[in-house]
Structures are given as structure tokens and as C-alpha cells.
């Protein structure tokens, strides 16, 4: 089959490489892709927010199956649009994508199906929010509803913090705000838990831990993710069963009661408190950079898995994994997540020779002939699969030192909880 991958990040480059190694896949197109996907597939420069243009491109290039990487087109209903046009697609529909697109949708589902999550209240204007937080215990968490690229969440230590956060949200920092979520602060350790589903059957698809804050020691602003490792140190069969039974299965039941299903990757962001899982948020896609750590561990042909999801026959195949540890460090443009400059050449990149189980997945890059230039805040993902996280991190840092990119910075402490304990 010919596959089209929508997106241009490290996640999409990792998906592209897994499909490149698949016996089921003929041609791969990345829409629009980056310099990394350019080197192993065909990039097509198309505006992924323009569904009609996307459809024309998919038809023109005889793409049989589309895989949607990022959340925005999913939440905006790209899957429904393509299906209405008889195009096969891997990813959840618009109703199911509300799990990521609307925090209040997910909270209401949690309440109805008794899914453990932080206690919360939905407030509809600034006055109501301030009255409520006056009576609340701190720390507490304020969240803008809707997609905010991971930036609409405030952990507030006191009333003043919370008031100023509520002001920002209702003043439209994340788009028009009709409501805000005020949430109990959960004190535990985070874990990302992934599932792949064909709409009828699902499998667990690994666990990971990412590092969202920009500076070492998990300090500074939230980012899209500065690095990740898989598996999470919290993973155990007992905890997995609790997550599946208390969180994943009731969620899928909730969608089925809405007369829909979930086909695609489901990513549960969890807080583990005393070995009990609480749902913090859902994403309706793979994590980035978690995906870059998980896919290199997959032994089963990824093209076969996607095909089985499209045909609703996921139960007919078995997923096999390498038992290794996988760690990713993200090399970013100086200044990220605030202002940074683009179009700085990464001169040494083409001289790097990777060993087995070492990967460089591109994110914000573009190519001009044989040269690679930066084109975003998160630029490269260096991933190492090995039998030990410490080795993995050392090797990744060595590769970054060899790339020696003057406009780059990265966190040297990725995986500190599993390495520097
Ligand atoms: P979210 O975008 O909902 O994943 O939130 C971003 C980050 O805020 C999470 O990764 C957590 O670190 C933190 N967070 C969100 N909700 C809570 C909560 N109820 N208690 C503690 N930390 C939270
Ligand atoms: N790494 C966090 C995310 O993909 O949302």
C-alpha cells in the first residue's frame, strides 16, 4: 500500500522510518514532512489545515492509507472528512477526538464512568472562578478548555497566582474562553500510557515518561517535550491492569455509548499516586517525543499493524517488542519555547555516522539541496535503544556533541529519575 503521513515533527519521522522497514508498504508520502522524512520518503508541500487541498493531493498520488500524526487536524474532523470521501485513514474521528480537544468532555466522561481523575469544577466566567478559588486549597491547577499546545495549564501556589492565571485565560490568551477548569493538585509521579485500537480491539502500546519543562531539574516553562524515555519506571503488570480496567476500558465503553468508537493511538497522561492511576489528560495521537522512543522498540511490522487497524483485524496479529530501554534527547533552537531564530544550517549533521539502534529523528528542519537548516523550536531527536538508560543518555549526548550545532541547546538530565537516583 501507499501511505501518506500527515505532520512534520519527530513523531512523523519515526512513523515514516517504521513504515520504510515494512513489507506492506510501497511508497511513503509525508505531508508536508521535514528534512529527515525527505531523505527516506517523498515530501509533499501542502497545507494540512486545508482539507480539500489534502484530499486532492491524496487522490493525485494514489495514497491508499493516511496516518494523521498531530492533534489539530484530528480535533477538527479530518478523519471524518477523509472517510466521507472514501479515503482510508488511521486516527480517531471528531467525536472521539474531543478526549483531547475538550477537557470538559473528558471530565464529564470520567464522572459518568467513574474514571479516577482529579476533583474539579468547571467555571464559566472570571467572577465565578475567583469566588470558587477563594474557598479552595492550594496548590491548585487551572486549565483552559480546548487545545493549547500543552501551554494552557497553570499550577497555582496561592490565590494571587490563580487569579492572574484565570485573568489570562478569560482575556483570551488561548483563544476565546467560555469556561475554565479548576482542578485539585495531584501529588504523584507522571506516566504516559499508550494504546492502539482498531475500533473493536485494542493493545497496549508501551509506556514512557517525557520531560516537558525547558530546563534541567524540570524547571522553567512548559514545552512540547525536551526528551523522553521508555518504559516508565512505574510500569508493572499490576499497575497496567488497574490502568486498563479503571481508565482505558471505561473510556472506550463511554465512546461506544455515544455510538462511536476509537480507532488510532490513545495516549493517557496519568498521575500515579500510591500505585493508583489518575487520569490527567487524554491525547488522541502518539506523544512527541514519546513516539520516537517507543517505535524503535517495536519488532512487529508497523505497516501490518496499521493495515489491521484499518481492517478492524488487530486481534489477528500479535505485537512483539524489544525489551530494551529507549531514551530520546531533543536538540532545540536557543530561545525555545520563547523567541528563536530559524534557518540556521546544521552543518555537521551529514557527517554523523549512526551505529545500530541509534537514530536521529528530525523535527523542525528543512532541506535545501543537501544542506539541512533549522525550521522550528524542537529541531532534532537523538534516540538510543540499549540495555541501559545511562548508556543511552551518554551515547545521545556524544552524538549531540559531534553535531556541535552553535544554535542548539538541550537538557543533559533526561531520565534523571531512572539514571541519577
Ligand atoms: P496537561 O496539559 O493537562 O497534561 O497538563 C500539563 C502538566 O501539568 C501535566 O503534565 C502535569 O505535570 C501537570 N498537571 C496537570 N494537571 C495536574 C493535576 N491535577 N495535578 C498535578 N499536576 C497536574
Ligand atoms: N510529549 C507530550 C505530548 O506529546 O503531548
Short mmCIF file of C-alpha atoms and ligand atoms in Angstrom, two decimals:
data_model
loop_
_atom_site.label_atom_id
_atom_site.label_comp_id
_atom_site.label_asym_id
_atom_site.label_seq_id
_atom_site.Cartn_x
_atom_site.Cartn_y
_atom_site.Cartn_z
CA UNK A 1 0.00 0.00 0.00
CA UNK A 2 1.00 3.64 -0.47
CA UNK A 3 0.88 5.55 2.80
CA UNK A 4 0.55 9.27 3.47
CA UNK A 5 1.71 10.62 6.82
CA UNK A 6 0.29 13.95 7.92
CA UNK A 7 2.60 16.12 10.01
CA UNK A 8 6.17 17.36 10.12
CA UNK A 9 7.61 16.52 13.53
CA UNK A 10 9.88 13.93 15.10
CA UNK A 11 6.89 11.68 15.68
CA UNK A 12 6.10 11.67 11.96
CA UNK A 13 9.74 10.95 11.03
CA UNK A 14 9.72 7.97 13.44
CA UNK A 15 6.44 6.70 11.93
CA UNK A 16 7.95 7.16 8.45
CA UNK A 17 11.03 5.10 9.33
CA UNK A 18 8.93 2.28 10.80
CA UNK A 19 6.88 2.16 7.60
CA UNK A 20 10.03 2.29 5.49
CA UNK A 21 11.00 -1.02 7.13
CA UNK A 22 7.57 -2.57 6.49
CA UNK A 23 6.96 -5.30 3.93
CA UNK A 24 3.40 -3.99 3.46
CA UNK A 25 4.34 -0.51 2.35
CA UNK A 26 5.16 0.58 -1.15
CA UNK A 27 5.50 4.37 -1.40
CA UNK A 28 5.51 6.77 1.55
CA UNK A 29 4.46 10.40 1.26
CA UNK A 30 4.91 12.92 4.07
CA UNK A 31 2.58 15.91 4.09
CA UNK A 32 4.49 18.15 4.46
CA UNK A 33 7.33 16.29 6.29
CA UNK A 34 10.77 17.65 7.16
CA UNK A 35 14.39 17.19 6.04
CA UNK A 36 14.50 13.79 7.77
CA UNK A 37 11.43 12.38 6.03
CA UNK A 38 12.70 13.90 2.76
CA UNK A 39 15.73 11.61 2.92
CA UNK A 40 13.66 8.40 3.22
CA UNK A 41 10.33 9.19 1.55
CA UNK A 42 8.55 11.78 -0.62
CA UNK A 43 7.65 15.11 0.93
CA UNK A 44 4.68 17.00 -0.48
CA UNK A 45 4.35 20.62 0.48
CA UNK A 46 0.67 21.00 1.29
CA UNK A 47 -1.28 23.00 3.88
CA UNK A 48 -2.60 20.32 6.26
CA UNK A 49 -5.29 22.71 7.54
CA UNK A 50 -6.83 22.83 4.07
CA UNK A 51 -8.80 19.56 3.90
CA UNK A 52 -9.85 19.97 0.25
CA UNK A 53 -6.25 20.50 -0.82
CA UNK A 54 -5.21 17.47 1.23
CA UNK A 55 -7.87 15.32 -0.44
CA UNK A 56 -6.72 16.37 -3.91
CA UNK A 57 -3.11 15.51 -3.03
CA UNK A 58 -4.08 12.11 -1.60
CA UNK A 59 -6.02 11.22 -4.75
CA UNK A 60 -3.35 12.60 -7.10
CA UNK A 61 -0.59 10.48 -5.56
CA UNK A 62 -2.69 7.31 -5.20
CA UNK A 63 -2.28 7.23 -1.45
CA UNK A 64 -4.17 4.21 -0.08
CA UNK A 65 -3.96 4.90 3.63
CA UNK A 66 -3.48 8.15 5.55
CA UNK A 67 -1.96 8.31 9.04
CA UNK A 68 -2.68 11.52 10.95
CA UNK A 69 0.14 12.48 13.33
CA UNK A 70 -0.84 15.71 15.15
CA UNK A 71 -3.94 16.54 17.17
CA UNK A 72 -5.19 19.67 15.41
CA UNK A 73 -6.50 18.04 12.21
CA UNK A 74 -7.94 15.18 14.29
CA UNK A 75 -9.86 17.51 16.59
CA UNK A 76 -11.05 19.48 13.54
CA UNK A 77 -12.53 16.35 11.95
CA UNK A 78 -10.04 15.39 9.22
CA UNK A 79 -10.74 11.68 9.74
CA UNK A 80 -14.50 12.15 9.21
CA UNK A 81 -13.81 14.30 6.15
CA UNK A 82 -11.50 11.72 4.55
CA UNK A 83 -13.84 8.83 5.35
CA UNK A 84 -16.75 10.72 3.78
CA UNK A 85 -14.52 10.89 0.68
CA UNK A 86 -13.86 7.12 0.81
CA UNK A 87 -10.22 7.55 1.84
CA UNK A 88 -8.86 5.06 4.38
CA UNK A 89 -7.40 6.71 7.42
CA UNK A 90 -5.75 5.78 10.71
CA UNK A 91 -6.80 8.11 13.52
CA UNK A 92 -9.84 8.88 15.68
CA UNK A 93 -12.91 10.73 14.42
CA UNK A 94 -14.08 14.14 15.58
CA UNK A 95 -16.36 12.91 18.35
CA UNK A 96 -13.65 10.66 19.85
CA UNK A 97 -11.02 13.39 19.43
CA UNK A 98 -12.87 15.51 21.97
CA UNK A 99 -10.97 13.40 24.50
CA UNK A 100 -8.08 15.72 23.69
CA UNK A 101 -9.91 18.71 22.25
CA UNK A 102 -12.21 19.38 25.18
CA UNK A 103 -11.13 18.95 28.77
CA UNK A 104 -14.74 19.31 29.94
CA UNK A 105 -15.85 16.47 27.59
CA UNK A 106 -13.26 14.21 29.20
CA UNK A 107 -14.08 15.29 32.75
CA UNK A 108 -17.78 14.64 32.16
CA UNK A 109 -16.93 11.19 30.78
CA UNK A 110 -14.77 10.50 33.85
CA UNK A 111 -17.64 11.44 36.14
CA UNK A 112 -20.19 9.31 34.28
CA UNK A 113 -17.98 6.20 34.12
CA UNK A 114 -16.28 6.58 37.48
CA UNK A 115 -12.81 7.03 35.97
CA UNK A 116 -10.32 8.20 38.61
CA UNK A 117 -9.22 11.79 37.96
CA UNK A 118 -8.52 14.94 39.98
CA UNK A 119 -11.60 16.56 41.57
CA UNK A 120 -12.67 19.54 39.53
CA UNK A 121 -15.12 22.32 38.94
CA UNK A 122 -15.97 23.93 35.63
CA UNK A 123 -16.39 27.72 35.95
CA UNK A 124 -17.98 29.84 33.24
CA UNK A 125 -16.63 33.33 33.93
CA UNK A 126 -13.98 35.22 35.85
CA UNK A 127 -16.21 36.18 38.79
CA UNK A 128 -17.38 32.61 39.36
CA UNK A 129 -13.77 31.37 39.12
CA UNK A 130 -12.48 33.90 41.66
CA UNK A 131 -15.30 33.15 44.11
CA UNK A 132 -14.51 29.44 43.81
CA UNK A 133 -10.73 29.74 44.21
CA UNK A 134 -11.17 31.99 47.26
CA UNK A 135 -12.59 28.96 49.04
CA UNK A 136 -10.09 26.44 47.58
CA UNK A 137 -7.00 24.77 48.99
CA UNK A 138 -3.61 25.38 47.31
CA UNK A 139 -1.76 24.34 45.25
CA UNK A 140 -4.48 24.00 42.65
CA UNK A 141 -4.49 23.65 38.87
CA UNK A 142 -6.24 25.91 36.35
CA UNK A 143 -6.77 24.73 32.77
CA UNK A 144 -8.03 26.50 29.69
CA UNK A 145 -10.54 24.33 27.78
CA UNK A 146 -9.60 23.33 24.21
CA UNK A 147 -6.25 22.81 22.52
CA UNK A 148 -3.46 24.99 23.89
CA UNK A 149 -0.40 23.00 22.72
CA UNK A 150 0.35 21.96 26.31
CA UNK A 151 0.54 25.56 27.47
CA UNK A 152 -2.93 26.19 28.91
CA UNK A 153 -2.21 24.62 32.30
CA UNK A 154 -1.29 26.63 35.41
CA UNK A 155 -0.12 25.09 38.67
CA UNK A 156 -1.01 27.80 41.19
CA UNK A 157 0.68 28.00 44.57
CA UNK A 158 -1.62 30.67 46.02
CA UNK A 159 -4.68 32.83 45.40
CA UNK A 160 -2.77 35.59 43.59
CA UNK A 161 -1.25 33.10 41.09
CA UNK A 162 -4.65 31.58 40.43
CA UNK A 163 -6.34 34.95 39.98
CA UNK A 164 -3.77 36.10 37.44
CA UNK A 165 -3.99 32.76 35.57
CA UNK A 166 -7.80 33.00 35.41
CA UNK A 167 -7.45 36.55 34.12
CA UNK A 168 -5.11 35.41 31.33
CA UNK A 169 -7.42 32.61 30.26
CA UNK A 170 -10.58 34.76 30.20
CA UNK A 171 -8.69 37.53 28.41
CA UNK A 172 -8.23 35.11 25.52
CA UNK A 173 -4.58 34.04 25.84
CA UNK A 174 -5.54 30.62 24.40
CA UNK A 175 -8.36 31.80 22.17
CA UNK A 176 -11.89 32.69 23.22
CA UNK A 177 -12.57 31.14 26.66
CA UNK A 178 -16.12 30.26 27.64
CA UNK A 179 -15.06 28.15 30.59
CA UNK A 180 -12.13 27.16 32.76
CA UNK A 181 -11.35 24.02 34.69
CA UNK A 182 -10.28 24.35 38.32
CA UNK A 183 -8.64 21.13 39.44
CA UNK A 184 -7.31 19.50 42.57
CA UNK A 185 -3.49 19.20 42.52
CA UNK A 186 -2.40 15.55 42.43
CA UNK A 187 0.89 14.80 44.09
CA UNK A 188 2.49 11.78 42.46
CA UNK A 189 4.62 10.70 39.52
CA UNK A 190 3.54 11.08 35.91
CA UNK A 191 3.43 8.31 33.35
CA UNK A 192 2.39 8.24 29.70
CA UNK A 193 0.43 5.14 28.75
CA UNK A 194 -0.31 4.30 25.11
CA UNK A 195 -2.94 2.17 23.44
CA UNK A 196 -3.56 1.32 19.79
CA UNK A 197 -7.10 0.46 18.75
CA UNK A 198 -8.90 -0.58 15.58
CA UNK A 199 -12.26 0.47 17.00
CA UNK A 200 -13.12 -3.04 18.22
CA UNK A 201 -9.88 -4.40 19.63
CA UNK A 202 -7.00 -2.69 21.35
CA UNK A 203 -3.48 -3.37 22.56
CA UNK A 204 -1.27 -1.58 24.98
CA UNK A 205 1.43 0.25 23.00
CA UNK A 206 4.13 0.94 25.59
CA UNK A 207 4.73 3.42 28.37
CA UNK A 208 7.05 6.39 28.57
CA UNK A 209 7.97 9.41 30.59
CA UNK A 210 8.61 12.75 28.99
CA UNK A 211 10.23 15.93 30.30
CA UNK A 212 8.01 18.88 29.50
CA UNK A 213 9.92 21.69 31.22
CA UNK A 214 12.61 23.53 29.32
CA UNK A 215 15.39 23.49 31.93
CA UNK A 216 17.25 20.79 33.84
CA UNK A 217 15.66 19.62 37.08
CA UNK A 218 12.23 20.08 35.43
CA UNK A 219 12.40 23.86 35.83
CA UNK A 220 11.18 26.69 33.61
CA UNK A 221 8.38 26.88 31.09
CA UNK A 222 6.40 24.02 29.63
CA UNK A 223 7.46 22.91 26.14
CA UNK A 224 6.25 20.29 23.69
CA UNK A 225 8.79 17.91 25.32
CA UNK A 226 12.56 18.14 25.79
CA UNK A 227 13.17 14.40 25.92
CA UNK A 228 11.63 11.11 26.96
CA UNK A 229 12.39 7.54 27.91
CA UNK A 230 10.56 4.26 27.60
CA UNK A 231 9.49 2.26 29.54
CA UNK A 232 8.32 4.32 32.50
CA UNK A 233 9.96 3.19 35.74
CA UNK A 234 6.49 2.80 37.26
CA UNK A 235 5.32 0.12 34.83
CA UNK A 236 4.20 -3.17 36.41
CA UNK A 237 1.59 -5.73 35.43
CA UNK A 238 -0.48 -4.84 38.48
CA UNK A 239 -0.50 -1.12 37.61
CA UNK A 240 -1.13 -1.89 33.91
CA UNK A 241 -4.23 -3.86 34.83
CA UNK A 242 -5.52 -1.05 37.01
CA UNK A 243 -4.99 1.43 34.15
CA UNK A 244 -6.74 -0.80 31.63
CA UNK A 245 -9.68 -1.65 33.90
CA UNK A 246 -10.24 1.68 35.65
CA UNK A 247 -9.36 4.09 32.85
CA UNK A 248 -8.99 2.73 29.29
CA UNK A 249 -11.88 0.25 29.13
CA UNK A 250 -14.47 2.59 30.71
CA UNK A 251 -13.37 5.33 28.29
CA UNK A 252 -13.87 3.08 25.27
CA UNK A 253 -17.23 2.00 26.71
CA UNK A 254 -18.17 5.67 27.09
CA UNK A 255 -17.40 6.31 23.42
CA UNK A 256 -19.34 3.24 22.37
CA UNK A 257 -22.35 4.50 24.39
CA UNK A 258 -22.06 7.68 22.29
CA UNK A 259 -22.38 5.43 19.21
CA UNK A 260 -18.82 5.93 18.14
CA UNK A 261 -15.50 4.16 18.58
CA UNK A 262 -11.83 4.93 18.92
CA UNK A 263 -9.52 3.96 16.06
CA UNK A 264 -5.94 5.18 16.32
CA UNK A 265 -3.47 5.86 19.11
CA UNK A 266 -4.82 6.82 22.51
CA UNK A 267 -2.36 8.40 24.92
CA UNK A 268 -3.34 8.61 28.58
CA UNK A 269 -1.38 11.14 30.63
CA UNK A 270 -1.57 9.72 34.14
CA UNK A 271 -0.55 10.69 37.65
CA UNK A 272 0.34 7.67 39.75
CA UNK A 273 -0.41 8.34 43.42
CA UNK A 274 0.47 5.50 45.83
CA UNK A 275 0.35 2.98 42.97
CA UNK A 276 -3.13 4.16 41.93
CA UNK A 277 -3.61 5.72 38.46
CA UNK A 278 -5.46 9.02 37.96
CA UNK A 279 -6.20 10.41 34.51
CA UNK A 280 -4.72 13.89 33.98
CA UNK A 281 -5.45 14.20 30.29
CA UNK A 282 -6.03 12.27 27.11
CA UNK A 283 -4.30 12.82 23.79
CA UNK A 284 -5.70 11.19 20.68
CA UNK A 285 -2.36 10.56 18.96
CA UNK A 286 1.14 9.36 19.80
CA UNK A 287 3.22 11.56 22.09
CA UNK A 288 6.10 13.55 20.69
CA UNK A 289 8.91 12.73 21.69
CA UNK A 290 7.50 9.57 23.36
CA UNK A 291 6.74 8.04 19.94
CA UNK A 292 10.39 8.36 18.95
CA UNK A 293 11.37 6.19 21.94
CA UNK A 294 8.59 3.60 21.56
CA UNK A 295 8.56 2.81 17.81
CA UNK A 296 12.25 1.70 17.71
CA UNK A 297 11.32 -0.94 20.31
CA UNK A 298 8.60 -2.45 18.12
CA UNK A 299 9.51 -5.77 16.45
CA UNK A 300 6.19 -6.35 14.64
CA UNK A 301 5.86 -4.87 11.16
CA UNK A 302 4.25 -1.44 11.74
CA UNK A 303 2.63 -1.42 8.29
CA UNK A 304 0.90 -4.67 9.20
CA UNK A 305 -0.43 -3.10 12.40
CA UNK A 306 -1.81 -0.07 10.54
CA UNK A 307 -3.40 -2.29 7.91
CA UNK A 308 -5.00 -4.41 10.68
CA UNK A 309 -6.39 -1.26 12.31
CA UNK A 310 -7.94 -0.15 9.03
CA UNK A 311 -9.46 -3.63 8.51
CA UNK A 312 -10.52 -3.96 12.17
CA UNK A 313 -8.47 -7.15 12.49
CA UNK A 314 -5.97 -6.03 15.11
CA UNK A 315 -6.87 -9.11 17.18
CA UNK A 316 -5.44 -11.31 14.41
CA UNK A 317 -1.89 -10.11 14.95
CA UNK A 318 0.42 -10.13 17.93
CA UNK A 319 2.64 -7.25 18.99
CA UNK A 320 6.27 -8.11 19.77
CA UNK A 321 8.70 -5.74 21.43
CA UNK A 322 12.39 -5.43 22.16
CA UNK A 323 12.86 -5.46 25.91
CA UNK A 324 15.47 -2.67 25.66
CA UNK A 325 15.41 0.78 27.20
CA UNK A 326 14.99 3.68 24.86
CA UNK A 327 15.90 7.31 25.53
CA UNK A 328 15.47 10.47 23.47
CA UNK A 329 17.09 13.88 23.88
CA UNK A 330 15.62 16.78 21.93
CA UNK A 331 18.03 19.32 20.45
CA UNK A 332 16.26 22.69 20.37
CA UNK A 333 16.86 26.14 18.91
CA UNK A 334 18.28 28.57 21.51
CA UNK A 335 15.42 30.63 22.96
CA UNK A 336 12.73 27.94 22.64
CA UNK A 337 9.93 27.86 23.88
CA UNK A 338 10.03 31.67 23.57
CA UNK A 339 11.58 33.51 20.65
CA UNK A 340 14.14 31.72 18.50
CA UNK A 341 15.53 32.13 15.02
CA UNK A 342 15.13 29.71 12.14
CA UNK A 343 17.17 28.88 9.06
CA UNK A 344 20.46 28.18 10.81
CA UNK A 345 22.38 25.47 9.00
CA UNK A 346 23.18 22.28 10.94
CA UNK A 347 26.50 21.82 9.23
CA UNK A 348 27.84 18.61 10.73
CA UNK A 349 24.65 16.59 10.53
CA UNK A 350 25.53 14.82 7.31
CA UNK A 351 28.87 13.67 8.76
CA UNK A 352 27.33 11.79 11.69
CA UNK A 353 27.57 8.02 11.33
CA UNK A 354 24.99 6.23 13.43
CA UNK A 355 25.57 2.78 14.90
CA UNK A 356 22.88 0.09 15.20
CA UNK A 357 19.98 1.18 17.45
CA UNK A 358 20.94 4.84 17.21
CA UNK A 359 18.54 7.23 15.50
CA UNK A 360 18.28 10.89 14.64
CA UNK A 361 14.67 11.87 14.00
CA UNK A 362 14.18 15.32 12.54
CA UNK A 363 11.52 17.70 13.84
CA UNK A 364 11.85 21.38 12.88
CA UNK A 365 14.20 21.01 9.91
CA UNK A 366 14.08 21.73 6.22
CA UNK A 367 16.49 20.86 3.48
CA UNK A 368 17.87 22.87 0.63
CA UNK A 369 19.67 20.54 -1.73
CA UNK A 370 21.97 18.53 0.59
CA UNK A 371 22.03 21.07 3.38
CA UNK A 372 19.81 20.94 6.49
CA UNK A 373 18.52 24.11 8.16
CA UNK A 374 16.58 24.59 11.38
CA UNK A 375 12.88 25.30 10.98
CA UNK A 376 11.32 25.23 14.44
CA UNK A 377 11.87 25.20 18.20
CA UNK A 378 12.43 21.49 18.56
CA UNK A 379 14.88 20.55 15.82
CA UNK A 380 16.34 17.05 16.21
CA UNK A 381 15.57 14.00 18.36
CA UNK A 382 18.52 11.80 19.25
CA UNK A 383 17.29 8.35 20.26
CA UNK A 384 19.29 5.42 21.59
CA UNK A 385 17.96 1.96 22.23
CA UNK A 386 20.19 -0.05 24.57
CA UNK A 387 20.07 -2.28 27.61
CA UNK A 388 20.62 0.60 29.98
CA UNK A 389 19.32 4.19 30.20
CA UNK A 390 22.64 5.59 31.40
CA UNK A 391 24.49 4.27 28.34
CA UNK A 392 21.69 5.54 26.14
CA UNK A 393 21.95 9.06 27.52
CA UNK A 394 25.75 9.10 27.27
CA UNK A 395 25.63 7.99 23.64
CA UNK A 396 22.94 10.55 22.78
CA UNK A 397 24.99 13.36 24.33
CA UNK A 398 28.07 12.21 22.41
CA UNK A 399 26.13 12.43 19.15
CA UNK A 400 24.88 15.92 20.07
CA UNK A 401 28.46 16.98 20.82
CA UNK A 402 29.51 15.72 17.41
CA UNK A 403 26.69 17.61 15.73
CA UNK A 404 28.09 20.63 17.61
CA UNK A 405 25.35 22.96 16.38
CA UNK A 406 26.02 26.50 17.55
CA UNK A 407 22.33 27.49 17.75
CA UNK A 408 21.30 24.39 19.71
CA UNK A 409 20.64 23.60 23.35
CA UNK A 410 19.36 20.50 25.14
CA UNK A 411 18.76 19.04 28.59
CA UNK A 412 21.62 16.87 29.85
CA UNK A 413 19.46 15.31 32.57
CA UNK A 414 16.82 13.43 30.57
CA UNK A 415 15.89 10.31 32.51
CA UNK A 416 17.39 11.55 35.78
CA UNK A 417 14.82 9.63 37.82
CA UNK A 418 15.92 6.34 36.26
CA UNK A 419 19.64 7.20 35.93
CA UNK A 420 20.83 9.55 38.66
CA UNK A 421 18.83 8.11 41.60
P1 LIG B 1 -1.91 18.65 30.81
O1 LIG B 1 -1.73 19.57 29.64
O2 LIG B 1 -3.32 18.54 31.30
O3 LIG B 1 -1.20 17.35 30.64
O4 LIG B 1 -1.05 19.31 31.98
C1 LIG B 1 0.30 19.67 31.81
C2 LIG B 1 1.08 19.26 33.02
O5 LIG B 1 0.54 19.90 34.20
C3 LIG B 1 0.99 17.76 33.32
O6 LIG B 1 1.91 17.06 32.58
C4 LIG B 1 1.27 17.75 34.80
O7 LIG B 1 2.65 17.85 35.05
C5 LIG B 1 0.64 18.99 35.30
N1 LIG B 1 -0.72 18.75 35.82
C6 LIG B 1 -1.88 18.81 35.14
N2 LIG B 1 -2.92 18.53 35.92
C7 LIG B 1 -2.43 18.28 37.15
C8 LIG B 1 -3.02 17.94 38.41
N3 LIG B 1 -4.34 17.82 38.57
N4 LIG B 1 -2.20 17.75 39.47
C9 LIG B 1 -0.86 17.90 39.33
N5 LIG B 1 -0.25 18.22 38.17
C10 LIG B 1 -1.02 18.42 37.09
N1 LIG B 2 5.12 14.93 24.88
C1 LIG B 2 3.83 15.40 25.17
C2 LIG B 2 2.87 15.31 24.08
O1 LIG B 2 3.10 14.77 23.02
O2 LIG B 2 1.76 15.80 24.28
#
